[in-house]
mmCIF file of C-alpha atoms in Angstrom:
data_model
loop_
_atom_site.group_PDB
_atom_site.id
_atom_site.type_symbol
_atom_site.label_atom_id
_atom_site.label_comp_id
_atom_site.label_asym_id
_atom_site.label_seq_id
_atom_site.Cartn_x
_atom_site.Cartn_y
_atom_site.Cartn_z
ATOM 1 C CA UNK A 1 -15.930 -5.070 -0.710
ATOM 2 C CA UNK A 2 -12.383 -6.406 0.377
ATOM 3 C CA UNK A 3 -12.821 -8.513 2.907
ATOM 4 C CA UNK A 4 -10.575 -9.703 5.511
ATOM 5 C CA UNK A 5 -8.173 -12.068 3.115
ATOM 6 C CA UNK A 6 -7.962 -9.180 0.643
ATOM 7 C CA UNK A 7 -7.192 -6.835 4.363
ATOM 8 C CA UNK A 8 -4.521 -9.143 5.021
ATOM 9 C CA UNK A 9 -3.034 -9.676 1.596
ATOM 10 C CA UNK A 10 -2.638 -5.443 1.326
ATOM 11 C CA UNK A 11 -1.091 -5.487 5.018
ATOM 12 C CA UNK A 12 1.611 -7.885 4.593
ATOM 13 C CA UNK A 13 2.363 -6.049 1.024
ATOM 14 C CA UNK A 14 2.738 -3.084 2.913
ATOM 15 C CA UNK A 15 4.564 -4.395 6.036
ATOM 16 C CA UNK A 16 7.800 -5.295 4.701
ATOM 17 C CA UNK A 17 8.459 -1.635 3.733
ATOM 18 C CA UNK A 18 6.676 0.675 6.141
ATOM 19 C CA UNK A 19 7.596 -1.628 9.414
ATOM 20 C CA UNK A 20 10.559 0.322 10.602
ATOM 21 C CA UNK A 21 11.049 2.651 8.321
ATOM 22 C CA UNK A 22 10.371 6.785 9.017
ATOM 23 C CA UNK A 23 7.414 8.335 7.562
ATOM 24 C CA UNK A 24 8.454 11.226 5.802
ATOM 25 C CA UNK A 25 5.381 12.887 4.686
ATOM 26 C CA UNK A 26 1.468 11.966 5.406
ATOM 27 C CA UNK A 27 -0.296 13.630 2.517
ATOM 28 C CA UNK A 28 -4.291 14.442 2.927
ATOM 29 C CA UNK A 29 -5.758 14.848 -0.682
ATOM 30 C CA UNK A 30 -9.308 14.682 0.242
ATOM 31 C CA UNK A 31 -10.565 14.368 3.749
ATOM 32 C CA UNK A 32 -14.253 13.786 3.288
ATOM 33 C CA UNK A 33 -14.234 10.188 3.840
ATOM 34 C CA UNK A 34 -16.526 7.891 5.502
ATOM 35 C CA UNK A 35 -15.515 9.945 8.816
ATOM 36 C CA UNK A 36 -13.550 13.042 8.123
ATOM 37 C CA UNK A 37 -9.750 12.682 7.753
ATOM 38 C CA UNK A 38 -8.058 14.130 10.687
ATOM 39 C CA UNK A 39 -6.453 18.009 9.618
ATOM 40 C CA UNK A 40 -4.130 17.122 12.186
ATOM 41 C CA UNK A 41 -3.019 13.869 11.538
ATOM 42 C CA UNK A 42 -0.017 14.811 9.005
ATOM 43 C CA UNK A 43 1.417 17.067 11.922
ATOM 44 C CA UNK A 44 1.178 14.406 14.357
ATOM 45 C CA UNK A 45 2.826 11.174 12.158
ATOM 46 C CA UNK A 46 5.086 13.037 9.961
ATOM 47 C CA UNK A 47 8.345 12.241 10.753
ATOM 48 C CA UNK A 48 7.800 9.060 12.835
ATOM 49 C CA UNK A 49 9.139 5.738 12.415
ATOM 50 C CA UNK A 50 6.022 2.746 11.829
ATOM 51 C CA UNK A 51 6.884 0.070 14.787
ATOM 52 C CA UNK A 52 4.326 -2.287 13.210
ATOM 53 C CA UNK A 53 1.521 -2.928 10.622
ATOM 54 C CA UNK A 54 -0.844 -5.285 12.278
ATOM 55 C CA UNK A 55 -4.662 -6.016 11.709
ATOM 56 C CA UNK A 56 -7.495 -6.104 13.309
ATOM 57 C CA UNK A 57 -10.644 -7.452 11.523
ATOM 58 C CA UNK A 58 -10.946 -5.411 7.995
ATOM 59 C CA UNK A 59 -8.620 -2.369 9.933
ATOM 60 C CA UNK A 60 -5.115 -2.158 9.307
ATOM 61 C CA UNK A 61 -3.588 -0.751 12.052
ATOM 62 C CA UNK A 62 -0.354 1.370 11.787
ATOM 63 C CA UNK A 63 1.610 1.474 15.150
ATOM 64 C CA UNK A 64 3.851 4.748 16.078
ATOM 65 C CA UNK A 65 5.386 5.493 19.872
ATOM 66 C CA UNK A 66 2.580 7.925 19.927
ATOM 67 C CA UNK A 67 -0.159 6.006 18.987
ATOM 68 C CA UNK A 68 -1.548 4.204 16.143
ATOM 69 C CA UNK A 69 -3.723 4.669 12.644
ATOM 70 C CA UNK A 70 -6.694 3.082 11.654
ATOM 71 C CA UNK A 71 -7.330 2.768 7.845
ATOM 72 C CA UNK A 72 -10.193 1.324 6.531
ATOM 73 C CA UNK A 73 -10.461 0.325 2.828
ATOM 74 C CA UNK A 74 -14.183 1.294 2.617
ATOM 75 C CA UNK A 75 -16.564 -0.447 0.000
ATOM 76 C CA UNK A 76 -14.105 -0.302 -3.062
ATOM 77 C CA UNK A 77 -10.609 0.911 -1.918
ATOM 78 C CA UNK A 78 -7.034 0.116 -2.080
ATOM 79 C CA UNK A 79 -3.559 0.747 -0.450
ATOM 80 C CA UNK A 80 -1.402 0.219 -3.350
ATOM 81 C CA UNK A 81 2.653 1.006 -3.809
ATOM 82 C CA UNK A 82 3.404 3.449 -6.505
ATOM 83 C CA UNK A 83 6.259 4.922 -7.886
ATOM 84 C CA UNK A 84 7.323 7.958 -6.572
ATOM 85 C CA UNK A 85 7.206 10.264 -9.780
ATOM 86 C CA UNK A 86 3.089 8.628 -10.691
ATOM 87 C CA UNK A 87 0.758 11.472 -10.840
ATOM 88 C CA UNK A 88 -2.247 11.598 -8.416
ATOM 89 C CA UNK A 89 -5.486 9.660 -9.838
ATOM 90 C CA UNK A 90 -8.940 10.777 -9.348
ATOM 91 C CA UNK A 91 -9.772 8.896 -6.497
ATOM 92 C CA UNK A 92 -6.324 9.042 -4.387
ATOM 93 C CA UNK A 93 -7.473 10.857 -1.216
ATOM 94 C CA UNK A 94 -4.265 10.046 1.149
ATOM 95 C CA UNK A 95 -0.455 9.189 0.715
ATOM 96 C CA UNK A 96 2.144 7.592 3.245
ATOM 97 C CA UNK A 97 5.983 8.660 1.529
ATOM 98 C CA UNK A 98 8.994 7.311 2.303
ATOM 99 C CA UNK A 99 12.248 7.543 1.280
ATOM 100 C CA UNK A 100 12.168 4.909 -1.206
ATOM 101 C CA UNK A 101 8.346 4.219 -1.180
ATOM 102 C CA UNK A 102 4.476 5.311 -1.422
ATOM 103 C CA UNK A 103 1.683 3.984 -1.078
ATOM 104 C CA UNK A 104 -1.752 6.042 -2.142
ATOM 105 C CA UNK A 105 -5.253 5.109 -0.674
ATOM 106 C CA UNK A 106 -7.682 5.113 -3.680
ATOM 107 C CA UNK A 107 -11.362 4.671 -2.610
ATOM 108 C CA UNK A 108 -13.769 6.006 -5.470
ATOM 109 C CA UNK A 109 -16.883 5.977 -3.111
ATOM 110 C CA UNK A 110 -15.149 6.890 -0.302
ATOM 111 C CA UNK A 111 -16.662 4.787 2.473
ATOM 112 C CA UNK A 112 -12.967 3.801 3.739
ATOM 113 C CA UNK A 113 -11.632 5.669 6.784
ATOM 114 C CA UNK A 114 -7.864 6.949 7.991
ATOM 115 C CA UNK A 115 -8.295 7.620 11.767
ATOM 116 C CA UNK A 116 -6.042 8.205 15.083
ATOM 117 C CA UNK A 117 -5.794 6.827 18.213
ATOM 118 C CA UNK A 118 -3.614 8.339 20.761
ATOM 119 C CA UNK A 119 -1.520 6.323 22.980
ATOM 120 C CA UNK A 120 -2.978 8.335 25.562
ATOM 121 C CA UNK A 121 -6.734 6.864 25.065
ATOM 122 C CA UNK A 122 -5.137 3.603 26.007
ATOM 123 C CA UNK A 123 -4.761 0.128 23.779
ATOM 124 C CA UNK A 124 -5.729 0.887 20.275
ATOM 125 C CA UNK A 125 -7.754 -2.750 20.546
ATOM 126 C CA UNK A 126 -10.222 -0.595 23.285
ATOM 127 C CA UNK A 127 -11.398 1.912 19.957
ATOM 128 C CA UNK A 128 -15.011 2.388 19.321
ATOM 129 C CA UNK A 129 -14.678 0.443 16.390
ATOM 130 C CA UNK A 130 -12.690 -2.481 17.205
ATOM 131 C CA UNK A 131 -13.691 -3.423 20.732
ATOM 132 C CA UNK A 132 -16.837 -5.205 19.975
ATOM 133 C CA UNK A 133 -15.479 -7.214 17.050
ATOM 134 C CA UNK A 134 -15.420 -10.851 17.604
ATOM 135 C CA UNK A 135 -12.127 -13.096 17.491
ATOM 136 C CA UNK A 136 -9.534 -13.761 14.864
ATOM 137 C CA UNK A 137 -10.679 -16.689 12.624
ATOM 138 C CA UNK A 138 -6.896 -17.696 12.610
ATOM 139 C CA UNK A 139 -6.309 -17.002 16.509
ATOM 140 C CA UNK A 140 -6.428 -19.265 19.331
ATOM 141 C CA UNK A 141 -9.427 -17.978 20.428
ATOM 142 C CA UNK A 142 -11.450 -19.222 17.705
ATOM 143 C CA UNK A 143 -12.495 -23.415 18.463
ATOM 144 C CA UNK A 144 -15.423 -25.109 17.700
ATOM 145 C CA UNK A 145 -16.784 -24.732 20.978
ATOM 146 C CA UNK A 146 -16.473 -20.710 20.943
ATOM 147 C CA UNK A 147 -18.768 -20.809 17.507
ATOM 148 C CA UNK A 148 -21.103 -23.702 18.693
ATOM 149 C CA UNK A 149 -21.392 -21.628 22.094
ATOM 150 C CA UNK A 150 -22.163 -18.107 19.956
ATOM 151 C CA UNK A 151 -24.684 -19.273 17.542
ATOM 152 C CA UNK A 152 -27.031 -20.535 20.619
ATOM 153 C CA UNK A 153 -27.482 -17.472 21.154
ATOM 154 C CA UNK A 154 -28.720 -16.273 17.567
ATOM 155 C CA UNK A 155 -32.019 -17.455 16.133
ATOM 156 C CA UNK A 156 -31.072 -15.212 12.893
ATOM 157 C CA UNK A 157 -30.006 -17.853 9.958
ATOM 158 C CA UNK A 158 -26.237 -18.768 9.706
ATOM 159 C CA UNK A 159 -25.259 -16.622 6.973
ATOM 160 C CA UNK A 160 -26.137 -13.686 8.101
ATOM 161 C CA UNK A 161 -25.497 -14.119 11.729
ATOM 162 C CA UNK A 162 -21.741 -15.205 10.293
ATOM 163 C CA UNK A 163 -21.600 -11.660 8.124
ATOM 164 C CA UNK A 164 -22.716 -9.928 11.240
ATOM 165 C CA UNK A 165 -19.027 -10.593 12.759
ATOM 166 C CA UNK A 166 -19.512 -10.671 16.439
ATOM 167 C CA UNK A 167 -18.911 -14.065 16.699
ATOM 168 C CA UNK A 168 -15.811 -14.230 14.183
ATOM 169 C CA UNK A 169 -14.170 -11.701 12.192
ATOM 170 C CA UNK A 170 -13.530 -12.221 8.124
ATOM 171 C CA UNK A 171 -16.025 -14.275 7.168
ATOM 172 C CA UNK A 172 -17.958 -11.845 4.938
ATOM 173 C CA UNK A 173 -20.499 -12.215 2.107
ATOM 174 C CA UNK A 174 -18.059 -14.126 -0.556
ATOM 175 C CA UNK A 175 -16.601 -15.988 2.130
ATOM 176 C CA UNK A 176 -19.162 -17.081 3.406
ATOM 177 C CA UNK A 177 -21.227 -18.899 1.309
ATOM 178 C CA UNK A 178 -18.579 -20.668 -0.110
ATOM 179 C CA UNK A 179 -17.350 -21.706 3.738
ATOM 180 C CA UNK A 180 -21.776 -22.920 4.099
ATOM 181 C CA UNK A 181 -21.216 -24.826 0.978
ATOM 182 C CA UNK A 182 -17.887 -26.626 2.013
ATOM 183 C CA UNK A 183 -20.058 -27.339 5.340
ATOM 184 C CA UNK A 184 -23.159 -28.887 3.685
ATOM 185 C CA UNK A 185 -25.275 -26.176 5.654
ATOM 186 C CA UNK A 186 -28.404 -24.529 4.071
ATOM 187 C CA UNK A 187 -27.828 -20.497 4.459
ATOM 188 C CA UNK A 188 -31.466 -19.949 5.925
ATOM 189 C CA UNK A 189 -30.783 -22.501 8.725
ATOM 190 C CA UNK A 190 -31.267 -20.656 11.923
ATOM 191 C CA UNK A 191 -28.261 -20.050 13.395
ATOM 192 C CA UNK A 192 -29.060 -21.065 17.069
ATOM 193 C CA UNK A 193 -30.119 -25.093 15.340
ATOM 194 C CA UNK A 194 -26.553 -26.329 14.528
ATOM 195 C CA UNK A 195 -25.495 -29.093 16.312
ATOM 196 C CA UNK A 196 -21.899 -29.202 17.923
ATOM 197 C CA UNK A 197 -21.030 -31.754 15.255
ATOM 198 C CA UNK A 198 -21.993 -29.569 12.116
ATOM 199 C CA UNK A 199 -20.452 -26.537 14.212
ATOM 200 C CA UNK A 200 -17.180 -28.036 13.856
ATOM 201 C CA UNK A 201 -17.779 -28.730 10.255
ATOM 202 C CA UNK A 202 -18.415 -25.043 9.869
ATOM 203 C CA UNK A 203 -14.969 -24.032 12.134
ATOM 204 C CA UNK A 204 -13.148 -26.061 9.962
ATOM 205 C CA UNK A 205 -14.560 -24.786 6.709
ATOM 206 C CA UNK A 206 -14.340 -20.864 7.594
ATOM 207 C CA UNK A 207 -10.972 -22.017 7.981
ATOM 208 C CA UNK A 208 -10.123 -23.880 4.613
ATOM 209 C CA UNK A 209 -11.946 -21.017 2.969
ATOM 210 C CA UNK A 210 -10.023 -18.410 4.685
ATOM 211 C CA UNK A 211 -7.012 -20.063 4.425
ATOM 212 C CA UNK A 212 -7.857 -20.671 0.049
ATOM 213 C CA UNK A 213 -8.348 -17.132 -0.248
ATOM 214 C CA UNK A 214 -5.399 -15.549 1.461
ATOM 215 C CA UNK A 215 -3.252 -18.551 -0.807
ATOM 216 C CA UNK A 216 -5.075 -16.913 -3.750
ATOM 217 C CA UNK A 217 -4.232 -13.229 -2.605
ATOM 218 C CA UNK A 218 -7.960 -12.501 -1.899
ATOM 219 C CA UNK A 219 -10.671 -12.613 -4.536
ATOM 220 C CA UNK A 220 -11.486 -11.294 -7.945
ATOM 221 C CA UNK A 221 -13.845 -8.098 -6.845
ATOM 222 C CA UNK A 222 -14.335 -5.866 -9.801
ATOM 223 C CA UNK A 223 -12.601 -3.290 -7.415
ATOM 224 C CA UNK A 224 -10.213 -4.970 -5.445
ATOM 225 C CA UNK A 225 -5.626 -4.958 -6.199
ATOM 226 C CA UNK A 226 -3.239 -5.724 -3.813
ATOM 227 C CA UNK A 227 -0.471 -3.439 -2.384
ATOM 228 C CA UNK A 228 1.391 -4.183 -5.661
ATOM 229 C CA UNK A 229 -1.757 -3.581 -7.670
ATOM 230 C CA UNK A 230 -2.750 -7.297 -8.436
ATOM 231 C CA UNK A 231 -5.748 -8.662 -8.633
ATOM 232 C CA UNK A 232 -6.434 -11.745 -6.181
ATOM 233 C CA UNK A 233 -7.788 -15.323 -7.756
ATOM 234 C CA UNK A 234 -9.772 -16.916 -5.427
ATOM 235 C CA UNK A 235 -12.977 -16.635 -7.928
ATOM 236 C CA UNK A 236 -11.060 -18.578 -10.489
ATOM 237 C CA UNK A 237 -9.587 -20.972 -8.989
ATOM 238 C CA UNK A 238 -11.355 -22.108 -5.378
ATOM 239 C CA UNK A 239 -15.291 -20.493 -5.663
ATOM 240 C CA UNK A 240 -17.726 -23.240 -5.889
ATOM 241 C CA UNK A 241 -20.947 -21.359 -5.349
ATOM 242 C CA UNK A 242 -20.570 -17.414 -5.305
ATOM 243 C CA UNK A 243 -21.839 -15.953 -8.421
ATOM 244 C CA UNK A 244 -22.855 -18.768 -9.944
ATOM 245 C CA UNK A 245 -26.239 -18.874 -9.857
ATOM 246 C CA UNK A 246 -27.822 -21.468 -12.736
ATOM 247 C CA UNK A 247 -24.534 -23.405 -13.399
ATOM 248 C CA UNK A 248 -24.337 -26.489 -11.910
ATOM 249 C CA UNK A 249 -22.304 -27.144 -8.914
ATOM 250 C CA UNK A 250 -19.299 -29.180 -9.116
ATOM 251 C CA UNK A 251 -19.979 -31.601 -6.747
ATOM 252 C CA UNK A 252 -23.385 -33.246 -7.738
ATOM 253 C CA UNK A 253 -24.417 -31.727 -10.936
ATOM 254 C CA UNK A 254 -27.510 -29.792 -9.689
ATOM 255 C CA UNK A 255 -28.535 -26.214 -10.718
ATOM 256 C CA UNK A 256 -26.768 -23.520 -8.184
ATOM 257 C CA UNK A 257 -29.292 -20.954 -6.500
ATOM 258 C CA UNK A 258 -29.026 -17.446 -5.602
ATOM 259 C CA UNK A 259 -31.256 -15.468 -2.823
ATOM 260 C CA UNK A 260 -31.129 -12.591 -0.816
ATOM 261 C CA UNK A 261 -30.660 -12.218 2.577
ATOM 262 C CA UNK A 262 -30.525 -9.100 4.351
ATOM 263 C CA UNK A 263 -30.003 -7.055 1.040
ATOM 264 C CA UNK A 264 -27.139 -9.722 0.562
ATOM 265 C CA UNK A 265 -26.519 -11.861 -2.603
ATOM 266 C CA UNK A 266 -26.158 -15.435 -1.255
ATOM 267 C CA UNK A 267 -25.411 -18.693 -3.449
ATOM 268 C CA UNK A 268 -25.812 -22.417 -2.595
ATOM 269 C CA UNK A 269 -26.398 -25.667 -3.995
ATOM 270 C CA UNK A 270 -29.701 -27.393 -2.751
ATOM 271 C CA UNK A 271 -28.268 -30.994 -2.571
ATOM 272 C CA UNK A 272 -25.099 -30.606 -0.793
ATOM 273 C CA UNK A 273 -27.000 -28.255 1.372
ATOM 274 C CA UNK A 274 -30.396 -29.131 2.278
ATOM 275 C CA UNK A 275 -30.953 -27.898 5.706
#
């Protein structure tokens, strides 16, 4: 699933064409998406300049006079550039053209989403789907002492109360283990038992990992290109633990593990993280 590095990697690919630039045509190839494409939605955008392309969490968010667009990249999708003339592939369901661009949503089990949000419903950050989220992991919001002060009040185990994202944003199932391993924290620890000292361990390791990934464009998924169809390298170059279950960790020589959690694959190393 692209997670938020791999969301922020596609937005800044896209930013430095469709930021203030006129969208000439808003093309709906299939609609059936994780919530129906709006039949409206090319009436309302065509012909509108994109003020911004911002992010919230895994949402890009496209910003007109009018109002803005959510798009969602789903399980397995991309927002990729392509030449004008390339033919439509299986799984392209939407299209933004411009005079000298396009970009084509591909999302073969269409769990992504393309949504509106009038001006007129108020600040796109008040949505259904974005209100609740916790903060930015790169914002000023996010210190030590607003993640020591959220996990006492989860008694779920750190990884998944740190997938969960109402604490912090971006820190998803890749990320995530590799951010507990840089930490020295055991993934089954209950969430609310951190002290403030290994808290700000944690902080400073979502960060670093965060920070790795975006460096590296995102991560290898199977599934995942950027907006210029390019394959991120975190996997190859920064991941210590995810998916590598029975190699030994790099670090102190001892066998990695892999578990589940919450249907989730998770990978750690017993010695560096112990409890």
């Amino acid at each position: 699933m692209p997670e938020l590095p791999e969301v922020e990697t596609t937005r800044r690919g896209i930013a430095t064409v469709m930021t203030a630039n006129t969208l000439q045509e808003f093309i709906i190839h299939e609609p059936r998406m994780r919530w129906p494409i709006p039949a409206e939605l090319p009436s309302l955008i065509n012909g509108h300049t994109v003020q911004a392309c911002e992010r919230r969490g895994k949402y890009i968010l496209l910003k007109f006079a009018h109002g803005w667009q959510l798009i969602h990249l789903g399980m397995s999708g991309s927002l990729r550039r392509l030449p004008l003339d390339a033919p439509r592939l299986k799984h392209d369901h939407a299209e933004w053209r411009f005079a000298e661009a396009r970009f084509v949503l591909n999302d073969p089990r269409r769990f992504g989403s393309v949504l509106w949000h009038p001006a007129t419903a108020g600040p796109v950050l008040a949505h259904r789907l974005l209100a609740k989220l916790g903060v930015e992991p790169f914002g000023a919001e996010f210190t030590a002492e607003h993640l020591y002060m959220g996990l006492q009040k989860r008694r779920l185990a750190i990884k998944p109360t740190l997938l969960s994202g109402s604490i912090v944003v971006g820190v998803g199932n890749i990320y995530a283990s590799e951010a507990l391993f840089r930490a020295g924290i055991h993934p089954e620890l209950p969430a609310n038992q951190l002290s403030e000292t290994r808290t700000r361990l944690l902080h400073a390791a979502i960060q670093e990992t965060l920070e790795c990934a975006l460096a590296s464009g995102g991560s290898t998924l199977r599934d995942y290109v950027d907006a210029t169809g390019t394959p991120g390298s975190y996997f190859s170059i920064h991941a210590k633990v995810y998916d590598k279950a029975g190699q030994p960790c790099q670090s102190c020589g001892q066998t990695i593990q892999r578990i589940v959690q919450n249907q989730r694959a998770t990978y750690f190393c017993p010695q560096c993280q112990p409890d």
